[in-house]
mmCIF file of N, CA and C in Angstrom:
data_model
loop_
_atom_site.group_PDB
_atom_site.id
_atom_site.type_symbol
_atom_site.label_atom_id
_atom_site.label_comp_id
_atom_site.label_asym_id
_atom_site.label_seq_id
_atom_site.Cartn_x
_atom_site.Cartn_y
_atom_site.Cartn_z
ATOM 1 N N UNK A 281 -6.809 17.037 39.175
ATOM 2 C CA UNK A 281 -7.351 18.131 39.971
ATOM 3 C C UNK A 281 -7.656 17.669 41.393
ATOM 4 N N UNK A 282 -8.435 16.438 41.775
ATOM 5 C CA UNK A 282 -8.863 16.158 42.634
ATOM 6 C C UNK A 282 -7.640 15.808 43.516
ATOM 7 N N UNK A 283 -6.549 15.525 43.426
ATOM 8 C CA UNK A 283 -5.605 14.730 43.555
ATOM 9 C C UNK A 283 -4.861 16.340 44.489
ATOM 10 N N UNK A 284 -4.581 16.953 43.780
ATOM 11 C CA UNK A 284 -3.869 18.027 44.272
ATOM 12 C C UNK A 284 -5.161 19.240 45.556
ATOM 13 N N UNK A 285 -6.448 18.857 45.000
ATOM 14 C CA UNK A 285 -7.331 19.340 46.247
ATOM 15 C C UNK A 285 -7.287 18.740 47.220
ATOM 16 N N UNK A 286 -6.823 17.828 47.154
ATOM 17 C CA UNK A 286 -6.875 16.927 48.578
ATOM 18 C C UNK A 286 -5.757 17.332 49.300
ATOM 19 N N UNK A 287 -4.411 17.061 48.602
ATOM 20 C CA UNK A 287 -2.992 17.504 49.185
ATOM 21 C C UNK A 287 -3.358 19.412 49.696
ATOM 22 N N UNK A 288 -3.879 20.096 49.078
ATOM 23 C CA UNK A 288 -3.638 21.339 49.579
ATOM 24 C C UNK A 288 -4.697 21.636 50.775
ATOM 25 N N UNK A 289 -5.408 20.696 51.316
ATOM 26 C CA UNK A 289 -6.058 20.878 52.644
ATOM 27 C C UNK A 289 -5.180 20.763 53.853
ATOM 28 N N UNK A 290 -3.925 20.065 54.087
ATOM 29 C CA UNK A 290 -2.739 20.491 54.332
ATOM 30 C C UNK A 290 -2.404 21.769 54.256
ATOM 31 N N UNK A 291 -2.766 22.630 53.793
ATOM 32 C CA UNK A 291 -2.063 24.139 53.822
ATOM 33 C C UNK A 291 -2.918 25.124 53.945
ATOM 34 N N UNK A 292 -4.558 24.450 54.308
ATOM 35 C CA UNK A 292 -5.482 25.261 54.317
ATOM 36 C C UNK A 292 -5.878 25.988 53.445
ATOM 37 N N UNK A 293 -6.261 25.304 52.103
ATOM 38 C CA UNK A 293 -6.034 26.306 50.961
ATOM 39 C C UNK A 293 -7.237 25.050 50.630
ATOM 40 N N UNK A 294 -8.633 25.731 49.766
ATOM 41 C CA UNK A 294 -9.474 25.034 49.293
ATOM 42 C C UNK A 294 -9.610 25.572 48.029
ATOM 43 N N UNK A 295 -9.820 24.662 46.977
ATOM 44 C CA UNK A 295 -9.982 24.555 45.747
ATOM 45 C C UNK A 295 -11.483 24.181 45.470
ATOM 46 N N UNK A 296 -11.988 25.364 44.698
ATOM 47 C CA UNK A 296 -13.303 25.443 44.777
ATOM 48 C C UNK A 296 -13.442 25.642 42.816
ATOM 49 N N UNK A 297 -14.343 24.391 42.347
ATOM 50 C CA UNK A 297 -14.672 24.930 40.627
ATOM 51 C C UNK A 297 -15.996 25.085 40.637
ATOM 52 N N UNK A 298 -16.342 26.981 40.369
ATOM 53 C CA UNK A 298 -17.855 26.874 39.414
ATOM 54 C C UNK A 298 -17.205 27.339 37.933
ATOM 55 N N UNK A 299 -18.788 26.556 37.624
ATOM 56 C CA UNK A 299 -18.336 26.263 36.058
ATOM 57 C C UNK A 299 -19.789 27.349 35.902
ATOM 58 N N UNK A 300 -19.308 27.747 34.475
ATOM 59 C CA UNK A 300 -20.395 28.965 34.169
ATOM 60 C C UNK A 300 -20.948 28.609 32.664
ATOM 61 N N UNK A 301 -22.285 28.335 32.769
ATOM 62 C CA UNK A 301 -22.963 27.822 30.975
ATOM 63 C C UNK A 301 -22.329 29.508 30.065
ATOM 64 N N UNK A 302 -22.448 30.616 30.362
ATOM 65 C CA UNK A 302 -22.709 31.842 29.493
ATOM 66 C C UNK A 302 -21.474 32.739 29.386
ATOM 67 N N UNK A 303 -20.514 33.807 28.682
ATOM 68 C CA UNK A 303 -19.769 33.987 28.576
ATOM 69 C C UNK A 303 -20.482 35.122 29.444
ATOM 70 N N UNK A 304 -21.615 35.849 29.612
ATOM 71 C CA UNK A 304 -21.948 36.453 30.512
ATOM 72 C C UNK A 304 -21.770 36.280 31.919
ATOM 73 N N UNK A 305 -22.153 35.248 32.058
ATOM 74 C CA UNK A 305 -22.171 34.601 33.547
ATOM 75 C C UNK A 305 -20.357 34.502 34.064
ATOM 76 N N UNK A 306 -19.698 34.090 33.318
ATOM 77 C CA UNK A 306 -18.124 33.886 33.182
ATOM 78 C C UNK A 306 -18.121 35.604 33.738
ATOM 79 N N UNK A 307 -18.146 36.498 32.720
ATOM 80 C CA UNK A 307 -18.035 37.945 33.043
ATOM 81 C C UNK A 307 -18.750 38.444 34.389
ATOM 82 N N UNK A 308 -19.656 38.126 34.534
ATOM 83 C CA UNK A 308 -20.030 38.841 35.953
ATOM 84 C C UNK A 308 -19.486 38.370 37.204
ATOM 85 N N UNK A 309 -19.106 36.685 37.040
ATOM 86 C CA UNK A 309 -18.260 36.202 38.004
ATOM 87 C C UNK A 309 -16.976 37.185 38.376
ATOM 88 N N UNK A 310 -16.074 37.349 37.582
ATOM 89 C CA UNK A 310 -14.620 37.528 37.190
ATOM 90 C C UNK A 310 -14.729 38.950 37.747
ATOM 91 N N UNK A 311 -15.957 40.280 37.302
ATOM 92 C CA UNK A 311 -16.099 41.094 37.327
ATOM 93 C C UNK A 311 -16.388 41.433 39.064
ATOM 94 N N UNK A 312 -17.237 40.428 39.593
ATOM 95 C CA UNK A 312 -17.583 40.609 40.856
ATOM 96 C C UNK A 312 -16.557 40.109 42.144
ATOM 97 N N UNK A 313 -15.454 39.242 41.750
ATOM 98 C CA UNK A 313 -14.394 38.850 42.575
ATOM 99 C C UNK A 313 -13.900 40.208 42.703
ATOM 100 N N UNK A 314 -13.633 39.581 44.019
ATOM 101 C CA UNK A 314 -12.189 40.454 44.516
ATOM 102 C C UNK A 314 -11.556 40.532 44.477
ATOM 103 N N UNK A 315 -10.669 39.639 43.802
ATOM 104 C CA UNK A 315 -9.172 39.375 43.175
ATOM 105 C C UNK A 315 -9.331 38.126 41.872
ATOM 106 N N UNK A 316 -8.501 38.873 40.832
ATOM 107 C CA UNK A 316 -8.941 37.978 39.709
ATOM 108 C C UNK A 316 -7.916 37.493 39.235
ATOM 109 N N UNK A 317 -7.384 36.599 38.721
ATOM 110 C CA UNK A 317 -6.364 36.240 37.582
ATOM 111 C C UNK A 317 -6.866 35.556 37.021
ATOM 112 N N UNK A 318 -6.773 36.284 35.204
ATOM 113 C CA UNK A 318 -7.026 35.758 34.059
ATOM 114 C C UNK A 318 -6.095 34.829 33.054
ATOM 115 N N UNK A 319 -6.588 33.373 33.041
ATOM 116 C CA UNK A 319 -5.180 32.561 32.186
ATOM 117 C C UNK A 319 -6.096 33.184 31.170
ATOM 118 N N UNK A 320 -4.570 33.280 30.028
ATOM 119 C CA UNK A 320 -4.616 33.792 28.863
ATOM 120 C C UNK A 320 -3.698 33.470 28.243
ATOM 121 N N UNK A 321 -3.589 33.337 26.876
ATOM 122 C CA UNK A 321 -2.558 32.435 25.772
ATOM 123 C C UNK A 321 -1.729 33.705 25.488
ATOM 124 N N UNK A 322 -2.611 34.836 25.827
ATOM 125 C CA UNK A 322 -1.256 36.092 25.375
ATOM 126 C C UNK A 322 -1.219 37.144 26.792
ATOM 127 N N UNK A 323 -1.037 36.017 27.871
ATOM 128 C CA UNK A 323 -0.857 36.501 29.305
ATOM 129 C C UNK A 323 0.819 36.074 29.445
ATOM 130 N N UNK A 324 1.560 37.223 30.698
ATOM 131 C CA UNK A 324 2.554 37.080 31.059
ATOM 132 C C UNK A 324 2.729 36.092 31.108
ATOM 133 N N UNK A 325 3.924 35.467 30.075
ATOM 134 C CA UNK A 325 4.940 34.141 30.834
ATOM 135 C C UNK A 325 5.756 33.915 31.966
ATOM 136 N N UNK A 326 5.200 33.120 33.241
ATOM 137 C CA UNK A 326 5.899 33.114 34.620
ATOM 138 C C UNK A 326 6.071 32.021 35.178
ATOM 139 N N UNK A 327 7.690 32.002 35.891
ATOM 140 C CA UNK A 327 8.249 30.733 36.234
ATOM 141 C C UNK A 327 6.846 30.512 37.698
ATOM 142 N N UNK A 328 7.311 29.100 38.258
ATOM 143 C CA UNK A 328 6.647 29.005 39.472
ATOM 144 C C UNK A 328 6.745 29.912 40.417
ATOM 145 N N UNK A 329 8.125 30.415 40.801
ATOM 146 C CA UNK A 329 7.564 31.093 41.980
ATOM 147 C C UNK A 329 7.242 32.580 41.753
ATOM 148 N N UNK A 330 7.139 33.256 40.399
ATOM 149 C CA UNK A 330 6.219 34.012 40.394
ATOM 150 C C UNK A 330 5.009 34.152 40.859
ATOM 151 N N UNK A 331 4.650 32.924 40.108
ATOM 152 C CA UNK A 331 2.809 32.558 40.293
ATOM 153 C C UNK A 331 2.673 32.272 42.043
ATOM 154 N N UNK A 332 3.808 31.859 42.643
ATOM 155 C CA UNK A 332 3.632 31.798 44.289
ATOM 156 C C UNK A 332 2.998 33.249 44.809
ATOM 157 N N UNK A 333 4.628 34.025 44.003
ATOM 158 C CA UNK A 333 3.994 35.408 44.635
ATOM 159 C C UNK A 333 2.690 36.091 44.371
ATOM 160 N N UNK A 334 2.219 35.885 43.022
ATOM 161 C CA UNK A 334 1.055 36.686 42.254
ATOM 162 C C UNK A 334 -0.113 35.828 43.239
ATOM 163 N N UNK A 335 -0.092 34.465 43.563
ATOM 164 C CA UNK A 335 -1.247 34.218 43.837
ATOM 165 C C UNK A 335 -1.403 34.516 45.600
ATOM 166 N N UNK A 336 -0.072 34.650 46.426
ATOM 167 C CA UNK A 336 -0.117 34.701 47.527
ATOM 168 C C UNK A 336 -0.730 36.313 48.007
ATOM 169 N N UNK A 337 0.305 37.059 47.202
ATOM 170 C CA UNK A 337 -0.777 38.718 47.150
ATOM 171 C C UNK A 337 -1.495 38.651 46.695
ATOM 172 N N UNK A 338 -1.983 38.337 45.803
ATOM 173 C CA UNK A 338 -3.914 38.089 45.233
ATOM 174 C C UNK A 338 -4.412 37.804 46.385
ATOM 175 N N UNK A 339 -4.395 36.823 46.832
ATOM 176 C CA UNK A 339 -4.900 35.925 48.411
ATOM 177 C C UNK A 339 -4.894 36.896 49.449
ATOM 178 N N UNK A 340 -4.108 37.862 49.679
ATOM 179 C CA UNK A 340 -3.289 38.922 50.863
ATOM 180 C C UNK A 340 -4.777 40.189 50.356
ATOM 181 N N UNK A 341 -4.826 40.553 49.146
ATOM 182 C CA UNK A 341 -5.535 41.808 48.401
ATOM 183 C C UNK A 341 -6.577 40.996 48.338
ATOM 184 N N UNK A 342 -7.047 40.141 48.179
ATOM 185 C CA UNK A 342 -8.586 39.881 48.298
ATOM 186 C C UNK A 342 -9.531 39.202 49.368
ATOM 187 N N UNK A 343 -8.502 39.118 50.509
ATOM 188 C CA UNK A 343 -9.389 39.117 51.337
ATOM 189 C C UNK A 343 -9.411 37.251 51.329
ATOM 190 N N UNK A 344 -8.512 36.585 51.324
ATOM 191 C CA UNK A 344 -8.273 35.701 51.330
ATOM 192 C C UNK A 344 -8.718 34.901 50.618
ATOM 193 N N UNK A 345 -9.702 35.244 49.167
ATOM 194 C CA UNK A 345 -10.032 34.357 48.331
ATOM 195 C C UNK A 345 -9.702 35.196 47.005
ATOM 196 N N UNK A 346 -8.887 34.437 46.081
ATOM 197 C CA UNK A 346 -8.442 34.394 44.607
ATOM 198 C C UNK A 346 -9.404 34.090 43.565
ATOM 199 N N UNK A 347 -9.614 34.399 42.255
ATOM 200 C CA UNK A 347 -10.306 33.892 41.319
ATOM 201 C C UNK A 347 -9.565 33.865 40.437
ATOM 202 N N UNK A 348 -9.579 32.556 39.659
ATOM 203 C CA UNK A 348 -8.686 32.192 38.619
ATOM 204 C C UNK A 348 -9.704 31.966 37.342
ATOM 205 N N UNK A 349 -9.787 32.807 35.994
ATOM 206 C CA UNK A 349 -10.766 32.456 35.122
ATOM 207 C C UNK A 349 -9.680 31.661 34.113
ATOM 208 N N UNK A 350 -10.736 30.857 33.138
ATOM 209 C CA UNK A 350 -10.593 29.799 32.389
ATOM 210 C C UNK A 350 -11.217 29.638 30.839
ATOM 211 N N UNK A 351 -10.920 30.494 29.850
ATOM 212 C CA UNK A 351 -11.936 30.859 29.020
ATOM 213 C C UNK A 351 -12.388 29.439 28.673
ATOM 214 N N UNK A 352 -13.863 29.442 28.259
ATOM 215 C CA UNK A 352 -14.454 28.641 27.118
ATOM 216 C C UNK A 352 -13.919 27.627 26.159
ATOM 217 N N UNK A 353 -14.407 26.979 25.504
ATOM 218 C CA UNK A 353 -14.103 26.388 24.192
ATOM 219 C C UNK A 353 -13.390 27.777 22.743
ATOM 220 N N UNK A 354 -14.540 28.977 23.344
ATOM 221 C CA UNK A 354 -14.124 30.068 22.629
ATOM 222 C C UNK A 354 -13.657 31.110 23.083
ATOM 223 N N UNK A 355 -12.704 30.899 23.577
ATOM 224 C CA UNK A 355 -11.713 31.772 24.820
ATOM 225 C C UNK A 355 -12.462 32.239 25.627
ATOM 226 N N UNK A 356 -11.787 33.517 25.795
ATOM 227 C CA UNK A 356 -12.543 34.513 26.612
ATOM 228 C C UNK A 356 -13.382 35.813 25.910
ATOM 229 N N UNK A 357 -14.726 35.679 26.623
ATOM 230 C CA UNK A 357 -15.581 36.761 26.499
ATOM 231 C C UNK A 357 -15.062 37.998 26.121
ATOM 232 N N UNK A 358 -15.411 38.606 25.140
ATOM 233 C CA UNK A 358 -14.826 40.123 24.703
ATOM 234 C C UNK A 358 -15.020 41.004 25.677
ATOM 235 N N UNK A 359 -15.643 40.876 27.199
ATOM 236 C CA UNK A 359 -15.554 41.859 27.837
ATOM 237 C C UNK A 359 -14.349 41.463 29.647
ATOM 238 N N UNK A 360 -13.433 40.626 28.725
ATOM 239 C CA UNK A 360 -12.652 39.991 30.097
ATOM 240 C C UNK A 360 -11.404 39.857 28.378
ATOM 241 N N UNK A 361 -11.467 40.352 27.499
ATOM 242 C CA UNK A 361 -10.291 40.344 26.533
ATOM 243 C C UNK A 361 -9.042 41.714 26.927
ATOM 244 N N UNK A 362 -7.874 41.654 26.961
ATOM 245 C CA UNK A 362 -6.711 42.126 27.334
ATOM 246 C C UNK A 362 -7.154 43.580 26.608
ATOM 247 N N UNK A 363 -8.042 44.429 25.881
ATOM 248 C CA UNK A 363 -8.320 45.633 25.260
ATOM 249 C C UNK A 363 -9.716 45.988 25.844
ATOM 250 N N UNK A 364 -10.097 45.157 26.753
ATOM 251 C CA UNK A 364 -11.738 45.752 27.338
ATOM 252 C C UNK A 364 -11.144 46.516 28.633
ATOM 253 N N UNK A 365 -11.849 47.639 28.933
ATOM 254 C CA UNK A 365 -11.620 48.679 29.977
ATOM 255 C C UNK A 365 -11.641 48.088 31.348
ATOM 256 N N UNK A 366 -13.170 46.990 31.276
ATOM 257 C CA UNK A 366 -13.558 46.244 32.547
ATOM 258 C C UNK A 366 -12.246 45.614 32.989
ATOM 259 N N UNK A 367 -11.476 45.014 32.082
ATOM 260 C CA UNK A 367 -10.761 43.643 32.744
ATOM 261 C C UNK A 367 -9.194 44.490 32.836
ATOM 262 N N UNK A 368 -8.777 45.989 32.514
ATOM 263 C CA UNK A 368 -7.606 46.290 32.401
ATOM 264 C C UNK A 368 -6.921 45.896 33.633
ATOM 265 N N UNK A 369 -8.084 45.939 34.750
ATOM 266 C CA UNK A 369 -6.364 45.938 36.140
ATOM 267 C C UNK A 369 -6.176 44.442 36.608
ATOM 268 N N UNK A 370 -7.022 43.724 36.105
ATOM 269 C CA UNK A 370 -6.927 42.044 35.946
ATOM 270 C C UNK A 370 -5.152 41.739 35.872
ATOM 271 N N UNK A 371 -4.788 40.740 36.711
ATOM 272 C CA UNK A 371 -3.523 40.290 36.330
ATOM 273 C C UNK A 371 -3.754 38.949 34.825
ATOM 274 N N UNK A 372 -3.118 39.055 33.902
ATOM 275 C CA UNK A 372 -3.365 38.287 33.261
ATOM 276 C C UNK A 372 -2.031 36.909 33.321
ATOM 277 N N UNK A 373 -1.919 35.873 32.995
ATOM 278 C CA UNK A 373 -1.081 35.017 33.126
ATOM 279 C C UNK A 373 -1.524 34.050 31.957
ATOM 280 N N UNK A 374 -0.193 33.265 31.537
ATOM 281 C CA UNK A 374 -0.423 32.321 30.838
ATOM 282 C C UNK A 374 0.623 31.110 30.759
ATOM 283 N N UNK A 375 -0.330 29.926 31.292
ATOM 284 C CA UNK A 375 0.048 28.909 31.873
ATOM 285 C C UNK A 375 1.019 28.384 30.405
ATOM 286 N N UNK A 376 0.733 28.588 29.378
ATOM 287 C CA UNK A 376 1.618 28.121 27.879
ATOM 288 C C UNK A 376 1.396 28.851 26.845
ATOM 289 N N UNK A 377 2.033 28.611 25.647
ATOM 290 C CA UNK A 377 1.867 29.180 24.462
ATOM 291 C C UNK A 377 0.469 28.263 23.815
ATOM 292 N N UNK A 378 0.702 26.925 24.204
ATOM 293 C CA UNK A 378 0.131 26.402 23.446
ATOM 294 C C UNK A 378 -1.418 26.576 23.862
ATOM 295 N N UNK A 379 -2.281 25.884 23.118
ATOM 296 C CA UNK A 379 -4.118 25.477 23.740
ATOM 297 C C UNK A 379 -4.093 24.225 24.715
ATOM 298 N N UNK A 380 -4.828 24.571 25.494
ATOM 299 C CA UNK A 380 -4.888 22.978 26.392
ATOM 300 C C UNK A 380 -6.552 23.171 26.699
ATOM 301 N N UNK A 381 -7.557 21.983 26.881
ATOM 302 C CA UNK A 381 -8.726 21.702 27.101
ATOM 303 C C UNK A 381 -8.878 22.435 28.706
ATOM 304 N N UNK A 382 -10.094 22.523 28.352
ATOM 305 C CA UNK A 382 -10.237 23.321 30.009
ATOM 306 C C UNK A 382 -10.396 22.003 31.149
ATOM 307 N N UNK A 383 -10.399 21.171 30.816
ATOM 308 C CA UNK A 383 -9.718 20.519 31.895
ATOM 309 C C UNK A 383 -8.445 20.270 32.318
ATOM 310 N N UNK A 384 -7.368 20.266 31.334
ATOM 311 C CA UNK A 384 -6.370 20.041 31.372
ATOM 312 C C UNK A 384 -5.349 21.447 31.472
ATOM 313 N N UNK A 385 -6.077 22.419 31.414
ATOM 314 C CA UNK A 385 -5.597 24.183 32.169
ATOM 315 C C UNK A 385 -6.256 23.895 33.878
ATOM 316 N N UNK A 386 -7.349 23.226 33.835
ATOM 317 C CA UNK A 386 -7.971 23.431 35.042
ATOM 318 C C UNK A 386 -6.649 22.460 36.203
ATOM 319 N N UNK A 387 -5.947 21.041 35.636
ATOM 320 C CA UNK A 387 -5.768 20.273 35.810
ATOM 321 C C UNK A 387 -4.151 21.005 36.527
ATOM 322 N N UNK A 388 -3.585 21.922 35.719
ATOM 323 C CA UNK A 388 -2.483 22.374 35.336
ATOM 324 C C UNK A 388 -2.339 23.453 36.487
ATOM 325 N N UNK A 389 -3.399 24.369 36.725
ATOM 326 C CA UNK A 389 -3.718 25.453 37.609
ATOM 327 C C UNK A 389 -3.660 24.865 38.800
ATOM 328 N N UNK A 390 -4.182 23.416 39.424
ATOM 329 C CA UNK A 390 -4.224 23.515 40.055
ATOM 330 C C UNK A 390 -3.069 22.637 40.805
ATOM 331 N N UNK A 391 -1.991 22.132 40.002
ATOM 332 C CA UNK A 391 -0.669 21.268 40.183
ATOM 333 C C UNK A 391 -0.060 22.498 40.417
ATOM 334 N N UNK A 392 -0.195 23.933 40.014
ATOM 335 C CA UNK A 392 0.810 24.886 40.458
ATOM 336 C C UNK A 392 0.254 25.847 41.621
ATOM 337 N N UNK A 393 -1.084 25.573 41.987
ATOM 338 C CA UNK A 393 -1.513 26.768 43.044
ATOM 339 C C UNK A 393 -0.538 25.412 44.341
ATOM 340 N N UNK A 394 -1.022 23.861 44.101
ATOM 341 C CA UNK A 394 -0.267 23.116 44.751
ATOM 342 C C UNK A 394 1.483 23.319 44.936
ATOM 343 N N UNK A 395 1.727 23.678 43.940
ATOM 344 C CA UNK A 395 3.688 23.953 44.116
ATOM 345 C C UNK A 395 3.933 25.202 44.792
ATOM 346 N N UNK A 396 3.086 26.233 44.313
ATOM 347 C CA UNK A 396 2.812 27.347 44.717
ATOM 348 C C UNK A 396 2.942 27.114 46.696
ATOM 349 N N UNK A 397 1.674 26.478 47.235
ATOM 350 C CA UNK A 397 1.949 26.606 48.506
ATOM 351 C C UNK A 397 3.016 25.572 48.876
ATOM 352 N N UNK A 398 3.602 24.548 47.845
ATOM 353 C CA UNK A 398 5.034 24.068 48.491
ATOM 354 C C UNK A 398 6.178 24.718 48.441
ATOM 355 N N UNK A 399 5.949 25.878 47.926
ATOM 356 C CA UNK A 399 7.514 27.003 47.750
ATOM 357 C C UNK A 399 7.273 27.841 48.894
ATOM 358 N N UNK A 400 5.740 28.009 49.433
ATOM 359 C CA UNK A 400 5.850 29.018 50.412
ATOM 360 C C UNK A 400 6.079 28.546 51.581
ATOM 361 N N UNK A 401 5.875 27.106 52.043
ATOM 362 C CA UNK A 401 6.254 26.273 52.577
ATOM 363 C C UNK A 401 7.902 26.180 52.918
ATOM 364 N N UNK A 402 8.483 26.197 51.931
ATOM 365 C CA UNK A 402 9.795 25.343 52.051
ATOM 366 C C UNK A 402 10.291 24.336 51.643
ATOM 367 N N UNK A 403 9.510 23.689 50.991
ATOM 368 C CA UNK A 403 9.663 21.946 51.092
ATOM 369 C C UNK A 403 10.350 21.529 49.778
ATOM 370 N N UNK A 404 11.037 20.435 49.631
ATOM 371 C CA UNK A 404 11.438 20.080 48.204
ATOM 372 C C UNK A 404 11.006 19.941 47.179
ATOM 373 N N UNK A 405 9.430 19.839 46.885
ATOM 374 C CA UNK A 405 8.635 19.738 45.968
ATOM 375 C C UNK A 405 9.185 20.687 44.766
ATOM 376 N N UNK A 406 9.092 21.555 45.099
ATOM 377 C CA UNK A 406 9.555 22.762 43.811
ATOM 378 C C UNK A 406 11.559 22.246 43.648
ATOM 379 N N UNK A 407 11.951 22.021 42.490
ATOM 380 C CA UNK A 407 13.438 21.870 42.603
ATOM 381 C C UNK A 407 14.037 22.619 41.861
#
């Protein structure tokens, strides 16, 4: 994570983690952004430069800051789940099929918001 926050100060892009003790607290965060994307295990499957585009208009529609949520040990809160009313216009995404530790989604998110601004870039990074 740290590794790829550093490289994306280069592109003017800051990588910011709060971490939330309560599935409440998770929900009012997510709820109160201005632009949200929810990883989810039964979120759209998307190559990289999807996620360029989804996160660059997220960025464009919110006013230049994105929120990326990260469920729990016990996913996500039933009121940020793909059938709650609150979270319907949420973009949902999903980084795999499989489970990965929330560090290692956190780790993952942020190697692609990094590829992400090397595709918008130009550069060879993305091949």
């Amino acid at each position: 994570f740290d590794k790829y926050k550093t490289r994306l100060q280069g592109h003017r892009v800051e990588l910011q983690t709060t971490w939330h003790k309560t599935d409440e607290q998770l929900t009012a965060a997510a709820l109160g952004s201005s632009k949200c994307v929810i990883l989810d295990v039964v979120g759209r499957a998307i190559d990289s430069p999807t996620f360029e585009r989804i996160m660059f208009d997220g960025l464009e529609k919110g006013g230049s800051r994105l929120s990326f949520v990260i469920g729990g040990a016990e996913g996500l809160p039933p009121q940020l789940q793909p059938y709650a009313p609150e979270a319907k216009n949420f973009e949902r995404i999903s980084l795999s099929k499989m489970t990965f530790t929330h560090l290692m989604a956190r780790a993952l998110l942020a190697e692609q918001i990094y590829r992400a601004a090397e595709i918008r870039r130009g550069s060879g990074y993305h091949k």
